[in-house]
Short mmCIF file of C-alpha atoms and ligand atoms in Angstrom, two decimals:
data_model
loop_
_atom_site.label_atom_id
_atom_site.label_comp_id
_atom_site.label_asym_id
_atom_site.label_seq_id
_atom_site.Cartn_x
_atom_site.Cartn_y
_atom_site.Cartn_z
CA UNK A 290 -5.86 1.10 -7.11
CA UNK A 291 -8.34 -1.29 -5.50
CA UNK A 292 -8.88 -4.07 -7.92
CA UNK A 293 -12.49 -4.37 -9.11
CA UNK A 294 -14.94 -6.81 -7.82
CA UNK A 295 -14.30 -8.43 -11.33
CA UNK A 296 -10.58 -9.35 -10.75
CA UNK A 297 -11.47 -10.98 -7.42
CA UNK A 298 -9.65 -14.07 -6.84
CA UNK A 299 -11.55 -17.57 -6.07
CA UNK A 300 -12.11 -17.81 -2.24
CA UNK A 301 -8.91 -19.45 -0.76
CA UNK A 302 -9.33 -22.84 0.66
CA UNK A 303 -9.82 -23.06 4.38
CA UNK A 304 -11.19 -26.11 6.20
CA UNK A 305 -15.07 -26.15 6.47
CA UNK A 306 -15.22 -25.92 10.38
CA UNK A 307 -12.75 -23.26 10.57
CA UNK A 308 -14.61 -21.51 7.73
CA UNK A 309 -18.06 -21.84 9.64
CA UNK A 310 -16.61 -20.48 12.96
CA UNK A 311 -14.94 -17.46 11.12
CA UNK A 312 -17.99 -16.87 9.29
CA UNK A 313 -20.19 -16.71 12.43
CA UNK A 314 -17.73 -14.19 14.03
CA UNK A 315 -17.77 -12.13 11.04
CA UNK A 316 -21.38 -12.33 10.17
CA UNK A 317 -22.80 -9.28 12.11
CA UNK A 318 -20.17 -6.86 12.05
CA UNK A 319 -18.21 -5.49 15.21
CA UNK A 320 -21.42 -4.38 16.95
CA UNK A 321 -22.84 -7.97 16.78
CA UNK A 322 -25.62 -6.58 14.79
CA UNK A 323 -27.30 -5.05 18.04
CA UNK A 324 -29.14 -1.64 17.26
CA UNK A 325 -28.40 0.70 20.51
CA UNK A 326 -32.11 1.30 20.37
CA UNK A 327 -33.14 -2.33 20.39
CA UNK A 328 -36.81 -2.31 21.72
CA UNK A 329 -37.82 -4.96 24.09
CA UNK A 330 -41.32 -6.96 23.35
CA UNK A 331 -43.26 -4.59 25.20
CA UNK A 332 -42.06 -1.73 23.06
CA UNK A 333 -39.90 0.32 25.56
CA UNK A 334 -36.26 0.74 25.27
CA UNK A 335 -34.34 -1.69 26.88
CA UNK A 336 -31.29 -1.14 29.41
CA UNK A 337 -28.35 0.68 27.67
CA UNK A 338 -26.00 -2.10 28.50
CA UNK A 339 -28.27 -4.81 26.89
CA UNK A 340 -26.24 -4.39 23.56
CA UNK A 341 -23.20 -5.48 25.62
CA UNK A 342 -24.72 -8.80 26.74
CA UNK A 343 -25.63 -9.36 23.05
CA UNK A 344 -22.14 -8.50 21.69
CA UNK A 345 -21.00 -12.24 21.41
CA UNK A 346 -18.91 -11.52 18.17
CA UNK A 347 -15.60 -11.05 20.18
CA UNK A 348 -16.33 -13.90 22.47
CA UNK A 349 -17.09 -16.32 19.34
CA UNK A 350 -13.88 -15.10 17.80
CA UNK A 351 -11.90 -16.13 21.00
CA UNK A 352 -13.81 -19.41 21.03
CA UNK A 353 -12.84 -19.99 17.58
CA UNK A 354 -9.12 -19.11 18.11
CA UNK A 355 -9.39 -16.14 15.91
CA UNK A 356 -9.26 -13.18 18.02
CA UNK A 357 -6.40 -11.01 16.49
CA UNK A 358 -6.94 -7.57 18.21
CA UNK A 359 -5.09 -6.43 21.20
CA UNK A 360 -2.27 -8.92 20.62
CA UNK A 361 0.19 -8.45 23.65
CA UNK A 362 3.78 -7.61 22.53
CA UNK A 363 6.50 -8.00 25.16
CA UNK A 364 9.10 -5.91 23.53
CA UNK A 365 9.75 -2.75 21.62
CA UNK A 366 8.26 -1.97 18.14
CA UNK A 367 11.40 -3.25 16.39
CA UNK A 368 11.77 -5.49 13.23
CA UNK A 369 11.28 -8.48 15.53
CA UNK A 370 9.08 -8.33 18.53
CA UNK A 371 8.44 -10.91 21.27
CA UNK A 372 4.93 -12.33 21.83
CA UNK A 373 4.21 -15.20 24.19
CA UNK A 374 8.10 -15.31 24.74
CA UNK A 375 8.42 -16.02 21.14
CA UNK A 376 10.26 -13.88 18.46
CA UNK A 377 8.12 -12.84 15.54
CA UNK A 378 9.19 -10.57 12.60
CA UNK A 379 6.93 -7.51 12.83
CA UNK A 380 5.27 -6.64 9.70
CA UNK A 381 2.58 -4.57 11.21
CA UNK A 382 4.19 -1.55 12.65
CA UNK A 383 4.10 2.20 11.48
CA UNK A 384 7.60 2.69 12.97
CA UNK A 385 8.82 3.51 9.66
CA UNK A 386 12.01 4.96 10.39
CA UNK A 387 12.56 2.64 13.13
CA UNK A 388 13.10 5.45 15.71
CA UNK A 389 11.12 4.39 18.53
CA UNK A 390 14.25 2.37 20.11
CA UNK A 391 16.85 4.96 18.73
CA UNK A 392 19.26 5.58 21.53
CA UNK A 393 19.12 9.38 20.97
CA UNK A 394 15.25 9.30 20.98
CA UNK A 395 15.07 7.37 24.27
CA UNK A 396 17.76 9.58 25.83
CA UNK A 397 15.76 12.53 24.92
CA UNK A 398 12.57 11.49 26.40
CA UNK A 399 14.35 10.04 29.52
CA UNK A 400 16.05 13.59 29.93
CA UNK A 401 12.72 15.52 29.48
CA UNK A 402 10.99 13.26 31.88
CA UNK A 403 13.62 13.91 34.53
CA UNK A 404 13.39 17.56 34.14
CA UNK A 405 9.69 18.09 33.75
CA UNK A 406 8.10 14.91 35.28
CA UNK A 407 5.82 12.56 33.44
CA UNK A 408 2.92 14.93 32.64
CA UNK A 409 1.70 18.44 32.30
CA UNK A 410 -1.63 17.91 34.46
CA UNK A 411 -3.70 20.13 32.38
CA UNK A 412 -4.63 21.53 29.00
CA UNK A 413 -2.23 23.42 26.96
CA UNK A 414 -4.39 26.54 26.99
CA UNK A 415 -4.42 26.77 31.04
CA UNK A 416 -1.48 25.25 32.93
CA UNK A 417 -0.09 22.78 30.43
CA UNK A 418 2.05 24.54 28.10
CA UNK A 419 5.83 23.98 28.62
CA UNK A 420 8.84 25.80 27.01
CA UNK A 421 9.57 22.73 25.11
CA UNK A 422 5.90 22.63 23.44
CA UNK A 423 6.52 26.07 22.18
CA UNK A 424 10.04 25.04 20.69
CA UNK A 425 8.75 22.19 19.22
CA UNK A 426 5.94 24.08 17.30
CA UNK A 427 8.56 26.62 16.18
CA UNK A 428 10.73 23.84 15.03
CA UNK A 429 7.77 21.98 13.23
CA UNK A 430 6.85 25.21 11.35
CA UNK A 431 10.41 25.71 10.25
CA UNK A 432 10.63 21.98 9.12
CA UNK A 433 7.51 21.99 7.19
CA UNK A 434 8.09 25.62 5.83
CA UNK A 435 4.98 27.04 7.11
CA UNK A 436 4.35 30.25 9.29
CA UNK A 437 2.89 28.42 12.36
CA UNK A 438 2.45 24.93 13.99
CA UNK A 439 0.25 23.60 16.69
CA UNK A 440 0.85 20.39 18.68
CA UNK A 441 -1.87 18.19 19.76
CA UNK A 442 -1.76 15.12 22.08
CA UNK A 443 -2.84 12.95 19.30
CA UNK A 444 -3.11 12.57 15.84
CA UNK A 445 -6.78 11.58 16.07
CA UNK A 446 -7.26 14.80 17.91
CA UNK A 447 -5.77 17.10 15.36
CA UNK A 448 -8.15 16.01 12.61
CA UNK A 449 -10.96 15.94 15.11
CA UNK A 450 -10.03 19.41 16.46
CA UNK A 451 -9.12 21.06 13.38
CA UNK A 452 -11.89 19.91 11.18
CA UNK A 453 -14.67 20.29 13.84
CA UNK A 454 -13.70 23.93 14.59
CA UNK A 455 -13.01 25.31 10.96
CA UNK A 456 -16.06 23.96 9.31
CA UNK A 457 -19.51 25.33 9.95
CA UNK A 458 -22.88 24.80 9.15
CA UNK A 459 -22.66 26.86 5.69
CA UNK A 460 -19.61 24.85 4.54
CA UNK A 461 -19.26 21.45 2.60
CA UNK A 462 -16.54 18.96 3.40
CA UNK A 463 -15.42 16.96 0.34
CA UNK A 464 -13.77 13.76 1.44
CA UNK A 465 -12.09 11.02 -0.26
CA UNK A 466 -14.18 7.62 0.32
CA UNK A 467 -11.15 6.06 2.04
CA UNK A 468 -10.34 9.06 4.36
CA UNK A 469 -9.44 8.10 7.97
CA UNK A 470 -11.95 7.71 10.88
CA UNK A 471 -10.59 10.78 12.50
CA UNK A 472 -11.22 13.01 9.50
CA UNK A 473 -14.88 11.63 9.22
CA UNK A 474 -15.26 12.23 13.02
CA UNK A 475 -14.09 15.83 12.70
CA UNK A 476 -16.42 16.52 9.96
CA UNK A 477 -19.28 14.85 11.77
CA UNK A 478 -18.72 17.14 14.71
CA UNK A 479 -18.82 20.42 12.69
CA UNK A 480 -22.19 20.45 11.30
CA UNK A 481 -21.11 20.81 7.73
CA UNK A 482 -22.55 19.11 4.85
CA UNK A 483 -20.52 16.17 4.00
CA UNK A 484 -19.86 14.68 0.26
CA UNK A 485 -17.59 11.92 -0.49
CA UNK A 486 -15.76 11.41 -3.81
CA UNK A 487 -14.64 8.08 -5.06
CA UNK A 488 -11.02 6.96 -3.70
CA UNK A 489 -8.43 9.03 -5.65
CA UNK A 490 -10.58 9.95 -8.58
CA UNK A 491 -10.09 13.54 -9.36
CA UNK A 492 -12.89 13.13 -12.20
CA UNK A 493 -15.43 12.24 -9.36
CA UNK A 494 -14.30 15.01 -7.27
CA UNK A 495 -14.71 17.42 -9.85
CA UNK A 496 -18.24 16.05 -10.48
CA UNK A 497 -19.14 16.55 -6.67
CA UNK A 498 -17.33 20.03 -6.82
CA UNK A 499 -19.66 20.94 -9.63
CA UNK A 500 -22.89 20.38 -7.49
CA UNK A 501 -21.91 22.68 -4.81
CA UNK A 502 -23.26 26.11 -4.38
CA UNK A 503 -20.81 28.64 -5.01
CA UNK A 504 -21.72 30.58 -2.01
CA UNK A 505 -20.65 27.56 0.33
CA UNK A 506 -17.16 27.30 1.73
CA UNK A 507 -15.44 24.14 0.53
CA UNK A 508 -12.84 22.14 2.10
CA UNK A 509 -11.34 19.31 0.39
CA UNK A 510 -9.67 16.65 2.93
CA UNK A 511 -7.34 13.91 1.56
CA UNK A 512 -4.29 11.80 2.78
CA UNK A 513 -1.07 11.81 1.32
CA UNK A 514 -0.79 8.17 1.81
CA UNK A 515 -3.86 5.72 2.42
CA UNK A 516 -3.21 3.40 5.29
CA UNK A 517 -5.32 0.45 4.00
CA UNK A 518 -3.64 -0.10 0.62
CA UNK A 519 -0.57 2.26 0.98
CA UNK A 520 -1.57 4.11 -2.51
CA UNK A 521 -0.82 7.88 -3.03
CA UNK A 522 -3.36 10.78 -3.50
CA UNK A 523 -2.97 12.27 -7.08
CA UNK A 524 -2.47 15.62 -5.35
CA UNK A 525 -1.39 17.61 -8.48
CA UNK A 526 -4.90 16.99 -9.87
CA UNK A 527 -6.59 17.56 -6.67
CA UNK A 528 -4.86 21.00 -6.48
CA UNK A 529 -5.63 22.04 -9.95
CA UNK A 530 -9.37 21.27 -8.90
CA UNK A 531 -9.05 23.01 -5.56
CA UNK A 532 -7.84 26.28 -7.49
CA UNK A 533 -10.67 26.08 -10.14
CA UNK A 534 -13.37 25.91 -7.54
CA UNK A 535 -12.00 28.16 -4.92
CA UNK A 536 -11.75 25.48 -2.36
CA UNK A 537 -9.55 25.05 0.58
CA UNK A 538 -7.29 21.89 0.84
CA UNK A 539 -6.49 19.83 4.20
CA UNK A 540 -3.82 17.08 3.71
CA UNK A 541 -3.31 14.32 6.23
CA UNK A 542 0.36 13.28 5.88
CA UNK A 543 0.33 10.68 8.78
CA UNK A 544 2.02 7.83 6.73
CA UNK A 545 4.07 10.08 4.37
CA UNK A 546 5.91 12.20 6.86
CA UNK A 547 9.45 11.29 6.94
CA UNK A 548 8.90 8.93 4.31
CA UNK A 549 8.06 10.81 1.03
CA UNK A 550 9.78 14.15 -0.35
CA UNK A 551 13.54 15.17 -0.55
CA UNK A 552 13.35 16.33 3.24
CA UNK A 553 10.85 13.97 4.61
CA UNK A 554 8.08 16.59 4.42
CA UNK A 555 5.59 14.28 2.68
CA UNK A 556 3.73 13.66 -0.31
CA UNK A 557 3.19 17.45 -0.99
CA UNK A 558 6.85 17.93 -1.10
CA UNK A 559 7.21 14.75 -3.39
CA UNK A 560 4.78 16.28 -5.96
CA UNK A 561 6.11 19.99 -5.33
CA UNK A 562 2.64 21.27 -4.40
CA UNK A 563 3.23 22.44 -0.84
CA UNK A 564 2.44 26.02 -1.49
CA UNK A 565 -1.03 24.98 -2.88
CA UNK A 566 -2.07 22.95 0.31
CA UNK A 567 -3.65 25.16 2.91
CA UNK A 568 -3.16 22.88 5.84
CA UNK A 569 -1.17 19.90 6.53
CA UNK A 570 -1.32 17.50 9.56
CA UNK A 571 0.99 14.90 10.80
CA UNK A 572 1.34 12.35 13.50
CA UNK A 573 4.03 11.59 15.93
CA UNK A 574 2.84 7.96 15.95
CA UNK A 575 4.61 6.82 12.93
CA UNK A 576 7.91 8.30 11.59
CA UNK A 577 8.21 10.51 14.67
CA UNK A 578 8.52 7.64 17.05
CA UNK A 579 6.02 8.53 19.77
CA UNK A 580 2.40 9.83 20.20
CA UNK A 581 0.87 13.07 19.44
CA UNK A 582 0.22 15.19 16.23
CA UNK A 583 0.52 18.60 14.71
CA UNK A 584 -1.09 20.97 12.29
CA UNK A 585 0.73 23.61 10.29
CA UNK A 586 -0.61 26.73 8.26
CA UNK A 587 -0.66 30.29 8.53
CA UNK A 588 -0.42 32.44 11.63
CA UNK A 589 -3.83 33.45 11.40
CA UNK A 590 -5.57 30.00 10.83
CA UNK A 591 -3.35 28.37 13.62
CA UNK A 592 -4.23 30.95 16.14
CA UNK A 593 -7.83 30.40 15.42
CA UNK A 594 -7.54 26.58 15.86
CA UNK A 595 -5.32 27.11 18.95
CA UNK A 596 -8.32 28.93 20.61
CA UNK A 597 -11.30 27.05 19.13
CA UNK A 598 -10.21 23.39 18.71
CA UNK A 599 -12.11 21.50 21.49
CA UNK A 600 -9.66 18.56 21.06
CA UNK A 601 -6.86 20.92 21.97
CA UNK A 602 -8.47 22.95 24.67
CA UNK A 603 -10.50 20.25 26.57
CA UNK A 604 -7.60 17.90 26.79
CA UNK A 605 -4.31 17.40 28.60
CA UNK A 606 -1.11 18.45 26.94
CA UNK A 607 1.15 15.93 25.38
CA UNK A 608 3.79 14.79 27.72
CA UNK A 609 7.30 16.06 28.04
CA UNK A 610 8.91 12.75 27.12
CA UNK A 611 6.93 12.62 23.97
CA UNK A 612 7.75 16.25 23.08
CA UNK A 613 11.42 15.64 23.59
CA UNK A 614 11.24 12.33 21.39
CA UNK A 615 9.78 14.09 18.49
CA UNK A 616 12.64 16.71 18.78
CA UNK A 617 15.13 14.04 18.57
CA UNK A 618 13.51 12.17 15.88
CA UNK A 619 13.44 15.18 13.61
CA UNK A 620 17.19 15.77 14.40
CA UNK A 621 17.70 12.06 12.93
CA UNK A 622 15.28 12.72 9.89
CA UNK A 623 17.08 15.95 9.10
CA UNK A 624 20.61 14.56 9.72
CA UNK A 625 20.30 10.84 8.22
CA UNK A 626 18.46 10.72 5.06
CA UNK A 627 19.83 7.43 4.36
CA UNK A 628 17.28 6.08 6.82
CA UNK A 629 14.60 7.00 4.37
CA UNK A 630 16.75 5.42 1.40
CA UNK A 631 16.94 2.17 3.46
CA UNK A 632 13.08 2.27 4.19
CA UNK A 633 12.47 2.56 0.59
CA UNK A 634 15.32 -0.06 -0.55
CA UNK A 635 13.34 -2.61 1.85
CA UNK A 636 10.05 -1.31 0.44
CA UNK A 637 11.06 -2.05 -3.09
CA UNK A 638 12.62 -5.47 -2.34
CA UNK A 639 9.50 -6.76 -0.77
CA UNK A 640 7.27 -5.37 -3.55
CA UNK A 641 9.26 -6.89 -6.08
CA UNK A 642 9.48 -10.06 -4.05
CA UNK A 643 5.97 -10.22 -3.34
CA UNK A 644 4.68 -9.66 -6.63
CA UNK A 645 6.99 -12.26 -7.79
CA UNK A 646 5.38 -14.85 -5.42
CA UNK A 647 2.14 -14.02 -7.16
CA UNK A 648 0.60 -11.59 -4.34
CA UNK A 649 -1.76 -8.95 -5.56
CA UNK A 650 -0.22 -5.78 -3.95
CA UNK A 651 -3.26 -3.68 -4.36
CA UNK A 652 -1.75 -0.58 -5.83
CA UNK A 653 0.66 0.06 -2.95
CA UNK A 654 3.04 2.99 -3.75
CA UNK A 655 4.53 3.17 -0.08
CA UNK A 656 6.13 1.16 2.73
CA UNK A 657 2.58 -0.03 3.30
CA UNK A 658 1.93 -3.14 0.98
CA UNK A 659 -1.28 -4.86 1.46
CA UNK A 660 -1.90 -8.44 -0.12
CA UNK A 661 -5.40 -9.03 -1.51
CA UNK A 662 -7.15 -12.24 -0.15
CA UNK A 663 -10.73 -11.58 -0.78
CA UNK A 664 -13.02 -12.97 1.98
CA UNK A 665 -12.80 -11.76 5.66
CA UNK A 666 -12.53 -15.49 6.87
CA UNK A 667 -9.62 -16.18 4.59
CA UNK A 668 -7.90 -13.18 5.74
CA UNK A 669 -8.20 -13.77 9.47
CA UNK A 670 -6.97 -17.42 8.95
CA UNK A 671 -3.93 -16.15 6.86
CA UNK A 672 -3.09 -13.66 9.66
CA UNK A 673 -3.41 -16.37 12.31
CA UNK A 674 -1.26 -18.85 10.29
CA UNK A 675 1.36 -16.18 9.53
CA UNK A 676 1.76 -15.53 13.52
CA UNK A 677 2.04 -19.31 13.96
CA UNK A 678 4.91 -19.09 11.40
CA UNK A 679 6.57 -16.19 13.15
CA UNK A 680 5.20 -13.21 11.18
CA UNK A 681 3.13 -10.56 12.75
CA UNK A 682 0.83 -8.88 10.04
CA UNK A 683 -2.58 -6.95 10.44
CA UNK A 684 -5.78 -8.48 8.67
CA UNK A 685 -7.73 -5.71 7.18
CA UNK A 686 -11.35 -6.59 6.54
CA UNK A 687 -14.97 -5.14 6.06
CA UNK A 688 -16.04 -2.77 6.87
CA UNK A 689 -12.83 -0.91 6.63
CA UNK A 690 -12.84 -2.15 2.98
CA UNK A 691 -15.36 -3.09 0.59
CA UNK A 692 -16.89 -6.81 0.80
CA UNK A 693 -14.54 -9.18 -1.24
CA UNK A 694 -11.38 -6.87 -0.82
CA UNK A 695 -9.98 -7.89 2.40
CA UNK A 696 -6.36 -7.93 2.59
CA UNK A 697 -3.24 -8.54 4.74
CA UNK A 698 -1.72 -5.43 5.45
CA UNK A 699 2.17 -5.48 5.62
CA UNK A 700 4.40 -2.52 6.59
CA UNK A 701 8.08 -2.19 6.59
CA UNK A 702 10.72 -0.15 8.71
CA UNK A 703 14.13 1.20 7.62
CA UNK A 704 15.53 -1.03 10.25
CA UNK A 705 14.51 -4.46 8.95
CA UNK A 706 17.42 -6.53 7.82
CA UNK A 707 17.45 -8.46 4.37
CA UNK A 708 17.58 -11.75 6.67
CA UNK A 709 14.33 -10.75 8.37
CA UNK A 710 12.52 -9.76 5.35
CA UNK A 711 13.65 -13.36 3.87
CA UNK A 712 12.11 -15.06 6.82
CA UNK A 713 9.00 -13.02 6.34
CA UNK A 714 8.86 -13.91 2.84
CA UNK A 715 9.34 -17.68 3.57
CA UNK A 716 6.39 -17.54 5.80
CA UNK A 717 4.30 -15.61 3.42
CA UNK A 718 5.00 -17.93 0.50
CA UNK A 719 4.26 -21.03 2.57
CA UNK A 720 0.76 -19.67 4.00
CA UNK A 721 -0.11 -18.11 0.78
CA UNK A 722 0.32 -21.38 -1.13
CA UNK A 723 -1.41 -23.38 1.67
CA UNK A 724 -4.56 -21.00 1.33
CA UNK A 725 -4.18 -20.97 -2.70
CA UNK A 726 -3.86 -17.07 -2.60
CA UNK A 727 -0.67 -17.51 -4.77
C1 PLP B 807 -4.39 8.63 7.93
C2 PLP B 807 -4.45 8.83 9.44
N1 PLP B 807 -4.82 10.14 10.14
C3 PLP B 807 -4.79 10.16 11.54
C4 PLP B 807 -4.32 9.17 12.23
C5 PLP B 807 -4.64 9.31 13.78
O1 PLP B 807 -3.20 9.42 14.32
P1 PLP B 807 -2.74 8.84 15.71
O2 PLP B 807 -2.83 7.45 15.75
O3 PLP B 807 -1.33 9.28 15.92
O4 PLP B 807 -3.62 9.52 16.73
C6 PLP B 807 -4.05 7.90 11.86
C7 PLP B 807 -3.83 6.73 12.53
O5 PLP B 807 -3.84 5.74 12.64
C8 PLP B 807 -4.07 7.77 10.42
O6 PLP B 807 -3.77 6.68 9.86
#
């Protein structure tokens, strides 16, 4: 649960000059406060590039030494990465099962690249479908216990493509208020009416469902695990409501695939409600060690998506190396469940230790553990200090979270050693105390 504004901590201590610089950086949002339709004094519309000139937020951040985006990593996404020649413990990766460097996964990608080359030079619909794409789709359908699967070039493309083609003007999309940008973008492109319910609150979902004209088609779209705070959707309650109101349910298992459920199929498997979820999407960019994504459902619905989703039809096919990497990652997920156990052991160790140190872990129930800081400036400062202390974390700030709820997001891998986790804990304790967060 997001702590309410009332439990917010006192703003941690940051020196005033730093605070001012950071505040300037954060004052106007990512667009620098510039409207894309800014009129000049004469009243006409200025050059479309004018906003770029006025976009000083990033240069302010660079100048203040607080630019923490597009950080360059010189090594694989392993538990320890190299940055500026220095070793840094990685607590900011979604490589949950640690498979991006697994020899079998790399070998499979190399072999496929040798056989098929580096790309497909076209869309799946026309020239870009390989036998290994079809094989992977059959495998994913079997793995997820569904009639059919369709592979996309990105997870983002799955949500945009599927939602925009399934929803029409006469439909209503009911979204959790913390749903990922790709879900929002898919709905926006669809012309459907959009209603949001309060994050993980089935009571509010029911209230919103009650407002919808029964003549409308309704799709509820939720995530298994939410990527900001690592909390889990109350799927059994959502499923009850979906049935009561005759809605369809779309579930994004990006962060739960390979992590939750006896076989790693995600949160729907964990709760035993897979049969009640109409469509499940997953990405290849987290537990499945590469890039791409998929949707699973019935033959009929997947065939419709295959021939109507513009994010599938009008983009190039996922490359052969990535397809083969997913197959190899699935082999490992199926044959080595102990990896998932190790991931949970690392996660539980860190949750207990972090809470013991006094961090507020924002209701995390997954390998994403976010630490409440409060203000954006202090959050940025904490992320920067942690990097100086040899730990990579992601600052999560407004508008991704409500004002006053900025957090340091940490995430864990099966391959983190206890020594690496302890090193990170030492740095988190030091910087947390320095900033009076603990
Ligand atoms: C919940 C969720 N859905 C979809 C996506 C998009 O997936 P990808 O990054 O693999 O394109 C992400 C990625 O960050 C995500 O967190």
